[in-house]
Amino acid sequence: MKVTNLDERIHVLDSSANVMTVIRDIGNSGVQEEAFYVLDIGDIVRKHQIWKEQLPRVDPYYAVKCNDSLTVLEVLAALGVGFDCASKSEINKVLGIGVDSSRIIFANPAKPASHIRHAAAMGVDTMTVDNESELHKIKQLHPVAKIVIRIRCDAELAQCQLGMKFGCDPTHEAPNLLHLARMLELDVVGISFHVGSGCQDPPVFQRAIRHARILFNLAIDLGFKPYLLDLGGGYPGVKGSSIDKIAEVINEALAECFPTEDVHIIAEPGRFYVASAFTLATSIHSKRAVRKDPTSPNTVTHVMYYINDGVYGSFNCLLYDHQQVIPLPLKNGCGKMIQSSIWGPTCDGLDQVVENVLLHDMDLGEWIIFENMGAYTLPVASPFNGFPVPKVHVVADEGVWLMLKDAFPLTEDHFVIGNTPSNLRLGLDIGGTNIDGWTDPSIDMAASEILAGSSDPTASFLYDYVEKMVRGRMLDL
Ligand code: ORX
């Protein structure tokens, strides 16, 4: 087997390992300096189980913009999830992993002409619209498109409001659009909305679904045959959050307004699926002690830590997504807590990650962990000032591996047994841009060699053990 990009393979953890032990192994290896992520596939699988349990009538179409890592898309495709794409390139990315065009909704109400042409050529027919000009554009470029009218219905409280940019007024503009679509002989197949990202107002879903019902009735009166209701995004995804309340409101509103199964209900969750699956590890490369009184050197009043990821990288989410991040020192500290601030690596004064937090005194080289870093972080990050965007180390436990290893588009080759990146075993830094074993296409290694290079004698044992288990199970069947 030729391995071209070690870092994209999913490492199957033994039962003694988890995300934090993996971070410790990599962080304490002595060869890792750059910031890195650990992505836990199991977390995505568990989210999907929660979705299916809580919203059994709603098919999720994952919002690719939220985190377009290839592994995330492949895992979601393997779980049977559909995709919400905002652009030509997102469409290509999803089609590229073998997903059928019928599982994609082009959910950007304002689409460049070339992107509509591309969607038409690729058979991506379902697309959202919220204005007249877009209807005329689609009439010209993709006259057989399946049009979904996006209405505005804003949550009173949301992490990111979207209504000021998208969604037509449901009582006046939406009926006008339906009439215009009729005149243009376009096919309106449904209604969509997005209440706002990070919605903290569950009842808004009831209001929006009721509006959609009224518009379904009008569409039917006008001779359309609407069959699609799209509930958009907005569902929380950080550790400890829950969609219970939102799901309760949605299920009740669906039972009231769309009681029969003839309408296909979908949603476009983004952060719900990925927020908690990504944990970021950063290391302190510089430190400054601040003294209120420069003449008394022993009275440090504040410590400034400089880490290797900042607002131009993963922490862009502080500016663009209004996220709150919590720094967790990897090492248990001792002694008294000191007022501290945490800064990114660039030369910009704006590049501050945490303004004020009480921390034990930490040394250069120590690691600070940030959980819940999967949503609206990586796709926006830039290597400003020459600091690379952190690489992702992907892990899964045995159960998840057994479940997914033959689920298209995943294959057995996507997985490798062992907790730590092969590069660390080979003594290569998994970050950095020069001697980068993770992305060096010249590295050609068989799984057995990777295992042979392992400093962990249990790795090959585990490999044999799981192989036997799988074969045993197959015989049982
Ligand atoms: O584009 C954006 O910045 C973000 N849009 C979110 C979004 C989602 C689903 N469908 C559509 C969207 O625009 C059409 C996903 O939403 P969520 O992650 O809340 O489930 C939102 C802003 C993020 N900074």
Coordinates of C-alpha atoms and ligand atoms in Angstrom, one line a residue:
M1 CA 0.0 0.0 0.0
K2 CA 1.3 3.4 -0.9
V3 CA 0.8 6.0 1.7
T4 CA 0.9 9.5 0.3
N5 CA -0.4 11.6 3.2
L6 CA 0.0 9.9 6.5
D7 CA -1.7 12.6 8.4
E8 CA -5.0 12.1 6.8
R9 CA -5.4 8.5 7.9
I10 CA -7.6 7.6 10.8
H11 CA -5.5 6.2 13.7
V12 CA -7.4 3.4 15.5
L13 CA -6.8 3.8 19.2
D14 CA -6.4 0.9 21.6
S15 CA -8.6 0.9 24.7
S16 CA -6.1 2.6 26.8
A17 CA -5.9 5.7 24.6
N18 CA -8.2 8.7 24.1
V19 CA -7.9 12.2 22.7
M20 CA -6.1 13.5 25.8
T21 CA -3.6 10.6 26.0
V22 CA -2.9 11.1 22.3
I23 CA -2.3 14.8 22.8
R24 CA 0.0 14.0 25.7
D25 CA 2.0 11.5 23.6
I26 CA 2.4 13.9 20.8
G27 CA 3.0 16.9 22.9
N28 CA 5.5 15.2 25.2
S29 CA 7.3 13.4 22.4
G30 CA 10.0 16.0 22.3
V31 CA 9.8 16.4 18.5
Q32 CA 6.5 18.2 18.2
E33 CA 6.6 22.0 18.3
E34 CA 3.8 23.2 16.0
A35 CA 0.2 23.4 17.1
F36 CA -1.9 20.5 16.1
Y37 CA -5.5 19.2 16.2
V38 CA -6.8 15.8 17.2
L39 CA -10.0 15.0 15.5
D40 CA -12.1 12.2 17.1
I41 CA -14.3 10.5 14.5
G42 CA -16.3 8.8 17.3
D43 CA -17.5 12.2 18.4
I44 CA -19.0 12.8 14.9
V45 CA -20.6 9.3 14.9
R46 CA -22.1 10.0 18.4
K47 CA -23.5 13.3 17.2
H48 CA -25.2 11.5 14.3
Q49 CA -26.7 9.0 16.6
I50 CA -28.1 11.9 18.7
W51 CA -29.5 13.6 15.6
K52 CA -31.2 10.4 14.5
E53 CA -32.7 9.8 17.9
Q54 CA -33.8 13.4 18.5
L55 CA -35.0 14.4 15.0
P56 CA -36.0 11.1 13.3
R57 CA -38.0 12.9 10.6
V58 CA -35.2 15.3 9.6
D59 CA -32.5 14.2 7.2
P60 CA -29.3 16.2 7.9
Y61 CA -27.5 17.9 5.0
Y62 CA -24.1 18.9 6.6
A63 CA -23.1 22.6 5.9
V64 CA -19.7 22.0 4.3
K65 CA -18.5 25.6 5.0
C66 CA -18.4 24.8 8.7
N67 CA -15.4 22.5 8.4
D68 CA -14.5 21.0 5.0
S69 CA -11.8 18.6 6.2
L70 CA -11.8 15.7 3.8
T71 CA -12.1 13.1 6.6
V72 CA -15.1 14.9 8.1
L73 CA -16.9 14.8 4.7
E74 CA -16.0 11.2 4.1
V75 CA -17.2 10.1 7.6
L76 CA -20.5 12.0 7.1
A77 CA -20.9 10.6 3.7
A78 CA -20.3 7.1 5.1
L79 CA -23.0 7.8 7.7
G80 CA -25.5 8.6 4.9
V81 CA -25.6 12.4 5.6
G82 CA -26.3 14.8 2.7
F83 CA -24.5 18.0 2.1
D84 CA -25.3 21.8 1.9
C85 CA -22.8 23.4 -0.4
A86 CA -22.3 27.2 -0.8
S87 CA -20.2 27.3 -3.9
K88 CA -18.8 25.4 -7.0
S89 CA -15.7 24.3 -5.1
E90 CA -17.7 22.9 -2.2
I91 CA -19.9 21.0 -4.7
N92 CA -16.7 19.6 -6.4
K93 CA -15.3 18.6 -3.0
V94 CA -18.4 16.6 -2.1
L95 CA -18.8 15.1 -5.6
G96 CA -15.1 14.2 -5.5
I97 CA -15.6 11.8 -2.6
G98 CA -18.2 9.9 -4.6
V99 CA -21.4 11.5 -3.2
D100 CA -24.3 11.5 -5.6
S101 CA -25.5 15.0 -6.8
S102 CA -29.0 14.2 -5.5
R103 CA -27.6 14.3 -1.9
I104 CA -26.5 18.0 -2.3
I105 CA -28.4 21.2 -1.8
F106 CA -26.9 24.4 -3.2
A107 CA -28.0 26.5 -0.3
N108 CA -26.5 29.9 -1.1
P109 CA -29.3 32.3 -2.0
A110 CA -26.9 34.6 -3.9
K111 CA -25.0 32.5 -6.4
P112 CA -22.4 33.6 -9.0
A113 CA -23.6 32.7 -12.6
S114 CA -20.7 30.3 -13.2
H115 CA -21.5 28.4 -10.1
I116 CA -25.1 27.9 -11.2
R117 CA -23.9 26.7 -14.6
H118 CA -21.6 24.3 -12.8
A119 CA -24.3 23.0 -10.6
A120 CA -26.5 22.4 -13.7
A121 CA -23.7 20.5 -15.4
M122 CA -23.1 18.4 -12.4
G123 CA -26.8 17.6 -11.8
V124 CA -27.0 19.6 -8.6
D125 CA -30.6 20.8 -9.1
T126 CA -31.9 21.8 -5.7
M127 CA -31.0 25.4 -4.8
T128 CA -32.2 28.1 -2.5
V129 CA -33.4 31.6 -3.7
D130 CA -34.6 34.6 -1.8
N131 CA -34.9 37.4 -4.4
E132 CA -36.4 38.1 -7.8
S133 CA -33.1 38.7 -9.6
E134 CA -31.9 35.2 -8.6
L135 CA -35.1 33.7 -10.1
H136 CA -34.4 35.4 -13.4
K137 CA -30.7 34.2 -13.3
I138 CA -31.8 30.6 -12.7
K139 CA -34.4 30.8 -15.5
Q140 CA -31.5 31.6 -17.8
L141 CA -28.8 29.3 -16.4
H142 CA -30.6 26.3 -15.0
P143 CA -34.3 26.4 -16.0
V144 CA -35.1 23.0 -14.6
A145 CA -33.7 23.7 -11.2
K146 CA -35.7 22.6 -8.1
I147 CA -36.1 25.9 -6.3
V148 CA -36.4 26.3 -2.6
I149 CA -37.6 29.7 -1.4
R150 CA -35.6 30.9 1.7
I151 CA -37.6 32.9 4.1
R152 CA -36.4 35.1 7.0
C153 CA -37.3 34.1 10.6
D154 CA -34.6 35.2 13.1
A155 CA -33.9 33.8 16.5
E156 CA -34.0 36.5 19.1
L157 CA -30.7 35.3 20.4
A158 CA -28.0 33.7 18.2
Q159 CA -24.2 33.5 18.1
C160 CA -24.3 34.8 14.5
Q161 CA -27.3 36.4 13.0
L162 CA -27.9 35.8 9.3
G163 CA -31.3 37.4 8.6
M164 CA -29.9 40.9 7.8
K165 CA -28.3 39.3 4.7
F166 CA -30.5 36.4 3.6
G167 CA -34.1 35.3 3.6
C168 CA -37.2 37.1 2.2
D169 CA -40.0 38.3 4.2
P170 CA -42.5 35.4 4.5
T171 CA -45.7 37.4 4.4
H172 CA -45.1 39.7 1.5
E173 CA -41.9 38.9 -0.5
A174 CA -42.2 35.1 -0.5
P175 CA -45.8 35.1 -2.0
N176 CA -44.5 37.5 -4.7
L177 CA -41.6 35.2 -5.5
L178 CA -44.0 32.3 -5.8
H179 CA -46.0 34.3 -8.3
L180 CA -43.0 35.3 -10.3
A181 CA -41.7 31.7 -10.3
R182 CA -45.0 30.6 -11.7
M183 CA -44.9 33.2 -14.4
L184 CA -41.3 32.2 -15.3
E185 CA -42.4 28.5 -15.4
L186 CA -39.9 27.6 -12.7
D187 CA -40.3 24.7 -10.4
V188 CA -40.6 25.6 -6.7
V189 CA -40.2 22.5 -4.6
G190 CA -40.1 23.8 -1.1
I191 CA -39.3 26.4 1.6
S192 CA -36.2 26.9 3.7
F193 CA -35.0 29.2 6.5
H194 CA -32.0 29.6 8.7
V195 CA -32.9 31.0 12.2
G196 CA -29.3 32.1 12.9
S197 CA -26.1 30.2 13.7
G198 CA -25.8 29.0 17.3
C199 CA -29.5 29.6 18.0
Q200 CA -30.4 30.2 21.6
D201 CA -34.2 30.7 20.9
P202 CA -35.7 27.2 20.3
P203 CA -39.3 28.5 19.8
V204 CA -38.2 30.3 16.7
F205 CA -38.3 27.0 14.9
Q206 CA -42.1 26.8 15.5
R207 CA -42.6 30.3 14.1
A208 CA -40.6 29.4 11.0
I209 CA -42.3 26.1 10.4
R210 CA -45.7 27.7 10.6
H211 CA -44.7 30.3 8.0
A212 CA -43.4 27.5 5.8
R213 CA -46.8 25.7 6.1
I214 CA -48.7 28.8 4.9
L215 CA -46.3 29.2 2.0
F216 CA -46.7 25.5 1.1
N217 CA -50.5 26.0 0.9
L218 CA -50.0 29.0 -1.3
A219 CA -47.6 27.2 -3.6
I220 CA -50.1 24.3 -3.9
D221 CA -52.8 26.8 -4.8
L222 CA -50.6 28.2 -7.5
G223 CA -50.1 24.8 -9.0
F224 CA -46.7 23.8 -7.6
K225 CA -46.1 20.5 -6.0
P226 CA -43.8 21.4 -3.0
Y227 CA -42.2 18.4 -1.3
L228 CA -39.2 19.8 0.6
L229 CA -39.0 21.6 3.9
D230 CA -35.5 22.7 4.9
L231 CA -35.0 23.7 8.5
G232 CA -31.5 25.2 7.9
G233 CA -28.8 25.3 10.6
G234 CA -28.4 26.8 14.1
Y235 CA -28.0 23.7 16.3
P236 CA -25.3 23.9 19.0
G237 CA -22.4 21.5 19.0
V238 CA -19.9 22.1 21.8
K239 CA -19.4 19.6 24.6
G240 CA -22.2 19.6 27.1
S241 CA -24.6 21.4 24.8
S242 CA -27.9 19.7 23.8
I243 CA -30.4 19.9 21.0
D244 CA -33.1 18.4 23.2
K245 CA -35.2 21.6 23.5
I246 CA -34.8 22.5 19.8
A247 CA -35.7 19.0 18.8
E248 CA -38.8 19.0 21.0
V249 CA -40.0 22.3 19.4
I250 CA -39.3 21.1 15.9
N251 CA -41.0 17.7 16.3
E252 CA -44.1 19.3 17.8
A253 CA -44.2 21.9 15.0
L254 CA -43.8 19.3 12.3
A255 CA -46.6 17.2 13.8
E256 CA -48.8 20.3 13.8
C257 CA -47.9 21.7 10.4
F258 CA -46.5 18.7 8.3
P259 CA -48.1 15.7 9.9
T260 CA -47.8 13.4 6.8
E261 CA -44.7 11.8 5.4
D262 CA -45.1 13.1 1.9
V263 CA -42.9 16.1 2.6
H264 CA -39.2 15.5 2.8
I265 CA -37.8 17.3 5.8
I266 CA -34.1 18.2 5.8
A267 CA -31.8 20.5 7.8
E268 CA -28.4 22.0 7.3
P269 CA -26.5 21.5 10.6
G270 CA -22.9 22.7 10.6
R271 CA -21.5 23.3 14.1
F272 CA -23.6 20.5 15.6
Y273 CA -21.6 17.8 13.8
V274 CA -18.1 19.1 14.2
A275 CA -17.6 21.6 17.1
S276 CA -16.7 19.1 19.8
A277 CA -14.9 16.7 17.5
F278 CA -11.8 18.8 17.2
T279 CA -9.4 19.6 20.1
L280 CA -6.5 22.0 19.4
A281 CA -3.1 21.7 21.2
T282 CA -0.9 24.8 21.2
S283 CA 2.5 25.3 22.7
I284 CA 4.0 28.3 24.5
H285 CA 7.0 29.6 22.6
S286 CA 7.5 32.9 24.4
K287 CA 6.5 34.5 27.6
R288 CA 6.7 38.0 29.1
A289 CA 6.4 38.8 32.8
V290 CA 4.8 42.2 33.4
R291 CA 5.6 44.2 36.5
K292 CA 3.5 47.1 37.5
D293 CA 6.5 48.6 39.2
P294 CA 9.6 48.1 37.1
T295 CA 11.8 48.9 40.0
S296 CA 10.7 45.9 42.0
P297 CA 11.5 42.9 39.8
N298 CA 9.9 40.4 42.1
T299 CA 6.4 41.6 41.8
V300 CA 5.1 40.1 38.6
T301 CA 1.5 41.3 38.2
H302 CA 0.6 39.6 34.9
V303 CA 2.1 37.0 32.6
M304 CA 1.8 37.1 28.8
Y305 CA 2.0 33.8 27.0
Y306 CA 2.7 33.6 23.2
I307 CA 1.4 30.5 21.6
N308 CA 1.7 29.1 18.1
D309 CA -1.9 29.7 16.9
G310 CA -3.9 32.9 17.0
V311 CA -6.7 34.9 15.5
Y312 CA -5.2 34.7 12.0
G313 CA -5.2 30.9 12.4
S314 CA -7.7 28.8 14.2
F315 CA -8.8 31.5 16.6
N316 CA -10.3 33.5 13.7
C317 CA -13.4 32.1 15.3
L318 CA -13.1 34.7 18.1
L319 CA -13.6 37.4 15.5
Y320 CA -15.8 35.9 12.9
D321 CA -17.9 33.4 14.9
H322 CA -18.1 35.1 18.3
Q323 CA -16.8 31.9 20.0
Q324 CA -15.5 31.7 23.5
V325 CA -12.5 29.6 24.1
I326 CA -11.2 28.1 27.4
P327 CA -7.5 27.5 27.8
L328 CA -6.7 24.2 29.5
P329 CA -3.0 23.7 30.5
L330 CA -1.9 20.2 29.7
K331 CA 0.3 19.9 32.8
N332 CA -1.3 20.2 36.2
G333 CA 0.1 23.3 37.6
C334 CA 1.0 24.1 41.2
G335 CA 1.7 27.2 43.2
K336 CA -0.3 30.3 43.1
M337 CA -2.4 31.4 40.2
I338 CA -1.3 34.5 38.3
Q339 CA -3.4 36.9 36.1
S340 CA -2.4 35.9 32.5
S341 CA -3.2 36.6 28.9
I342 CA -2.6 34.4 25.8
W343 CA -1.5 35.8 22.5
G344 CA -1.1 34.4 19.0
P345 CA 2.2 34.2 17.1
T346 CA 1.8 37.1 14.6
C347 CA 3.2 40.6 15.1
D348 CA -0.3 42.1 15.3
G349 CA -1.5 43.6 18.6
L350 CA -5.0 42.4 17.6
D351 CA -3.8 38.8 17.8
Q352 CA -5.0 38.0 21.3
V353 CA -6.5 34.7 22.2
V354 CA -7.5 35.1 25.8
E355 CA -7.6 38.5 27.5
N356 CA -7.4 37.7 31.1
V357 CA -7.4 34.3 32.9
L358 CA -5.9 32.9 36.1
L359 CA -3.2 30.4 35.4
H360 CA -0.4 28.7 37.2
D361 CA 3.0 29.8 36.1
M362 CA 3.9 27.9 32.9
D363 CA 7.2 27.3 31.1
L364 CA 8.2 27.7 27.4
G365 CA 7.3 24.4 25.6
E366 CA 4.3 23.7 27.7
W367 CA 1.0 22.9 26.0
I368 CA -2.3 24.7 26.3
I369 CA -5.4 22.8 25.0
F370 CA -8.6 24.2 23.6
E371 CA -11.6 21.9 23.2
N372 CA -14.6 22.5 20.9
M373 CA -12.5 23.9 18.0
G374 CA -14.1 22.1 15.1
A375 CA -16.6 24.7 13.8
Y376 CA -15.7 27.7 11.7
T377 CA -12.0 27.5 12.5
L378 CA -9.9 25.5 10.0
P379 CA -11.5 26.6 6.7
V380 CA -11.0 30.2 7.6
A381 CA -7.5 30.0 9.0
S382 CA -4.5 31.6 7.2
P383 CA -0.7 31.2 7.6
F384 CA -0.3 34.9 8.2
N385 CA 3.2 35.9 9.3
G386 CA 4.4 32.5 8.1
F387 CA 2.8 30.5 10.9
P388 CA 1.3 27.3 9.4
V389 CA -2.3 26.3 9.9
P390 CA -2.2 23.4 12.4
K391 CA -2.3 19.8 11.0
V392 CA -5.0 17.4 12.0
H393 CA -4.3 14.0 13.6
V394 CA -7.4 11.8 13.2
V395 CA -8.4 9.1 15.7
A396 CA -11.2 6.7 16.2
D397 CA -11.7 3.8 18.7
E398 CA -12.0 0.2 17.6
G399 CA -15.8 0.2 17.6
V400 CA -16.0 3.2 15.3
W401 CA -13.4 1.6 13.0
L402 CA -15.3 -1.6 12.7
M403 CA -18.4 0.3 12.0
L404 CA -17.0 2.6 9.3
K405 CA -14.1 0.7 7.6
D406 CA -16.2 -0.7 4.9
A407 CA -18.8 2.2 4.6
F408 CA -18.3 3.9 1.3
P409 CA -16.5 6.2 0.7
L410 CA -14.3 5.0 3.6
T411 CA -12.2 1.9 3.1
E412 CA -9.8 -0.2 5.1
D413 CA -7.0 1.9 3.7
H414 CA -8.3 5.0 5.4
F415 CA -7.4 3.5 8.8
V416 CA -4.1 2.6 10.5
I417 CA -3.6 0.9 13.8
G418 CA -1.7 2.8 16.5
N419 CA -2.2 5.8 18.7
T420 CA 0.5 8.2 17.6
P421 CA 1.4 9.5 14.1
S422 CA 3.9 7.3 12.3
N423 CA 6.1 10.4 11.8
L424 CA 6.7 10.7 15.5
R425 CA 7.8 7.1 15.6
L426 CA 10.1 8.0 12.7
G427 CA 11.4 11.0 14.7
L428 CA 9.9 13.6 12.4
D429 CA 8.1 16.7 13.6
I430 CA 4.5 16.4 12.5
G431 CA 4.3 20.2 12.1
G432 CA 6.5 22.6 10.2
T433 CA 6.9 22.9 6.5
N434 CA 10.4 21.6 5.7
I435 CA 11.0 18.0 6.8
D436 CA 7.3 17.2 6.8
G437 CA 6.8 13.4 6.8
W438 CA 3.1 13.8 7.0
T439 CA 2.7 15.4 3.7
D440 CA 5.8 14.2 1.9
P441 CA 4.5 12.2 -1.1
S442 CA 7.8 10.5 -1.5
I443 CA 7.2 8.5 1.7
D444 CA 6.1 5.1 0.7
M445 CA 5.4 2.9 3.6
A446 CA 3.4 -0.3 4.2
A447 CA 1.2 -0.7 7.3
S448 CA 3.5 -3.4 8.6
E449 CA 6.5 -1.1 8.4
I450 CA 4.6 1.6 10.2
L451 CA 3.8 -1.0 12.9
A452 CA 7.4 -2.3 12.9
G453 CA 8.6 1.3 13.5
S454 CA 6.2 1.6 16.4
S455 CA 7.8 2.1 19.8
D456 CA 4.5 0.7 21.2
P457 CA 4.7 -3.1 21.2
T458 CA 1.0 -3.4 21.8
A459 CA 0.3 -1.9 18.4
S460 CA 1.0 -5.0 16.3
F461 CA -0.6 -7.1 19.0
L462 CA -3.7 -5.0 18.7
Y463 CA -3.6 -5.3 14.9
D464 CA -3.6 -9.1 15.1
Y465 CA -6.2 -9.1 17.8
V466 CA -8.7 -7.0 15.9
E467 CA -8.1 -8.9 12.7
K468 CA -9.0 -12.1 14.5
M469 CA -12.0 -10.5 16.1
V470 CA -13.3 -9.3 12.8
R471 CA -12.7 -12.7 11.2
G472 CA -14.4 -14.3 14.2
R473 CA -17.4 -12.1 13.8
M474 CA -17.6 -12.8 10.1
L475 CA -17.6 -16.6 10.8
D476 CA -20.3 -16.0 13.4
L477 CA -22.4 -14.5 10.7
Ligands
ORX1 O1 -21.7 31.2 6.2 C1 -21.6 31.4 7.4 O2 -20.7 32.1 7.9 C2 -22.4 30.6 8.4 N1 -23.6 30.0 7.8 C3 -24.2 28.9 8.4 C4 -25.1 28.1 7.5 C5 -25.4 26.8 7.9 C6 -26.3 26.1 7.2 N2 -26.9 26.6 6.1 C7 -26.6 27.9 5.6 C8 -25.7 28.7 6.4 O3 -25.4 29.9 5.9 C9 -27.2 28.4 4.4 C10 -24.8 26.1 9.1 O4 -25.2 26.7 10.3 P1 -24.9 26.1 11.7 O5 -23.4 25.9 11.8 O6 -25.3 27.1 12.7 O7 -25.6 24.8 11.9 C11 -22.7 31.0 9.8 C12 -21.8 31.9 10.5 C13 -20.6 31.3 11.2 N3 -19.7 32.2 11.6

